[in-house]
């Protein structure tokens, strides 16, 4: 990777992504090759917003690499509740840890934190901004199911506030994917993301309805309406409950359509989809372990090596 921090998907080249995903493949195939590889290293988990998957999978991935984790705990029990600034908090934590995973409700928080510390900062979600480590595990899931070339991807739901959408849409421009965005008018992609897509010449179309485009899709990425980001709760209620899918909705889909969701889901995907061959969202969540192992290994490694030699590799030698 060209930078020590992982703040936004715009910094990820195709080579960066493939480098991490190649390692993730190795980590999934032979986790023992990574055991203890970063023993003596400490990772700080700093979550200023709720998290289950991201916090726990970074924690578990770190432990599988021999990394000790320290957790800031809930904001209410930390010095943040006494009025400490984010800059001060991360400057203190830099002295305790070799890397920082940061989730924060404010867009730009990870960028700011990275300006104040020398250890790698991984943006685990900054408000309605970006969530690039989620994107790496999303891409790993797509790669393992379809490969990353010649893809048609539909992204549906809250495109305005969904940070996983912003990172994924940007990263997909490295792979010439055809991207279809399906949402109500009020939840279209923000201008900044449109700009990034436009700059790369990405093939992008916007739709009000899924039905028109569903049969073309290799991947349907469904997202939750981000209730906590709506300035006006009435506005949320106007769009909540739209853009739900169930097994019947998918009747016209390609047989190998992959349905993804960063989770948590509310009611966007009915439980009957779980029993179809399309459902990959739990596999996607599980992919958080090898992908975050690969990411930590990349950011904490010496940059020159491309991961441990695995049994799979030595078999071929
Ligand atoms: C997402 C997030 O926090 O942005 N969750 C996650 O990290 N898997 C998606 C969401 O909260 O809707």
PDB file of C-alpha atoms and ligand atoms in Angstrom, residues 47 49-55 103 124-128 130-131 133-134 137-138 158 161-165 221-229 261-266 268 284-285 292, ligand 1:
ATOM      1  CA  UNK A  47     -15.133   2.962  18.751  1.00  0.00           C
ATOM      2  CA  UNK A  49     -20.141   4.556  17.711  1.00  0.00           C
ATOM      3  CA  UNK A  50     -21.793   1.140  18.155  1.00  0.00           C
ATOM      4  CA  UNK A  51     -20.139  -1.828  16.436  1.00  0.00           C
ATOM      5  CA  UNK A  52     -20.376  -5.598  16.602  1.00  0.00           C
ATOM      6  CA  UNK A  53     -18.821  -7.056  13.455  1.00  0.00           C
ATOM      7  CA  UNK A  54     -16.097  -4.508  12.848  1.00  0.00           C
ATOM      8  CA  UNK A  55     -14.910  -4.347  16.449  1.00  0.00           C
ATOM      9  CA  UNK A 103     -14.860   4.516  14.309  1.00  0.00           C
ATOM     10  CA  UNK A 124     -13.557   1.766  10.659  1.00  0.00           C
ATOM     11  CA  UNK A 125     -16.317   4.199   9.667  1.00  0.00           C
ATOM     12  CA  UNK A 126     -16.440   8.000   9.904  1.00  0.00           C
ATOM     13  CA  UNK A 127     -20.042   9.162  10.017  1.00  0.00           C
ATOM     14  CA  UNK A 128     -21.571   9.030   6.557  1.00  0.00           C
ATOM     15  CA  UNK A 130     -16.106   5.936   4.344  1.00  0.00           C
ATOM     16  CA  UNK A 131     -15.557   2.393   5.644  1.00  0.00           C
ATOM     17  CA  UNK A 133     -11.896  -2.167   5.518  1.00  0.00           C
ATOM     18  CA  UNK A 134     -15.532  -3.230   4.990  1.00  0.00           C
ATOM     19  CA  UNK A 137     -14.052  -7.782   2.785  1.00  0.00           C
ATOM     20  CA  UNK A 138     -16.890  -6.980   0.371  1.00  0.00           C
ATOM     21  CA  UNK A 158     -29.341   4.275   1.607  1.00  0.00           C
ATOM     22  CA  UNK A 161     -25.610   8.104   4.271  1.00  0.00           C
ATOM     23  CA  UNK A 162     -24.257   4.551   3.766  1.00  0.00           C
ATOM     24  CA  UNK A 163     -20.493   4.732   4.181  1.00  0.00           C
ATOM     25  CA  UNK A 164     -19.987   1.129   3.037  1.00  0.00           C
ATOM     26  CA  UNK A 165     -21.631   2.128  -0.259  1.00  0.00           C
ATOM     27  CA  UNK A 221     -25.535  -5.174  -2.400  1.00  0.00           C
ATOM     28  CA  UNK A 222     -28.397  -4.206  -0.083  1.00  0.00           C
ATOM     29  CA  UNK A 223     -27.996  -1.646   2.691  1.00  0.00           C
ATOM     30  CA  UNK A 224     -29.863  -0.477   5.773  1.00  0.00           C
ATOM     31  CA  UNK A 225     -31.490   2.959   5.853  1.00  0.00           C
ATOM     32  CA  UNK A 226     -29.117   4.751   8.260  1.00  0.00           C
ATOM     33  CA  UNK A 227     -31.716   6.032  10.715  1.00  0.00           C
ATOM     34  CA  UNK A 228     -29.130   7.569  13.038  1.00  0.00           C
ATOM     35  CA  UNK A 229     -27.859   9.917  10.315  1.00  0.00           C
ATOM     36  CA  UNK A 261     -25.343  -6.793   2.935  1.00  0.00           C
ATOM     37  CA  UNK A 262     -22.764  -5.278   5.314  1.00  0.00           C
ATOM     38  CA  UNK A 263     -25.152  -6.037   8.202  1.00  0.00           C
ATOM     39  CA  UNK A 264     -26.821  -5.288  10.527  1.00  0.00           C
ATOM     40  CA  UNK A 265     -30.045  -5.707   8.513  1.00  0.00           C
ATOM     41  CA  UNK A 266     -33.331  -4.362   9.749  1.00  0.00           C
ATOM     42  CA  UNK A 268     -34.337  -4.860   3.894  1.00  0.00           C
ATOM     43  CA  UNK A 284     -19.398 -11.861   3.916  1.00  0.00           C
ATOM     44  CA  UNK A 285     -19.354 -11.073   7.652  1.00  0.00           C
ATOM     45  CA  UNK A 292      -8.657  -7.941   8.462  1.00  0.00           C
TER      46      UNK A 292
HETATM   47  C1  LIG B   1     -21.991  -0.888   8.567  1.00  0.00           C
HETATM   48  C2  LIG B   1     -21.492   0.422   9.167  1.00  0.00           C
HETATM   49  O1  LIG B   1     -21.222   0.499  10.368  1.00  0.00           O
HETATM   50  O2  LIG B   1     -21.341   1.337   8.380  1.00  0.00           O
HETATM   51  N1  LIG B   1     -21.824  -1.964   9.433  1.00  0.00           N
HETATM   52  C3  LIG B   1     -20.652  -2.666   9.399  1.00  0.00           C
HETATM   53  O3  LIG B   1     -19.603  -2.149   9.694  1.00  0.00           O
HETATM   54  N2  LIG B   1     -20.713  -3.930   8.982  1.00  0.00           N
HETATM   55  C4  LIG B   1     -23.326  -0.809   7.969  1.00  0.00           C
HETATM   56  C5  LIG B   1     -24.475  -0.276   8.776  1.00  0.00           C
HETATM   57  O4  LIG B   1     -24.337   0.068   9.948  1.00  0.00           O
HETATM   58  O5  LIG B   1     -25.562  -0.219   8.209  1.00  0.00           O
END
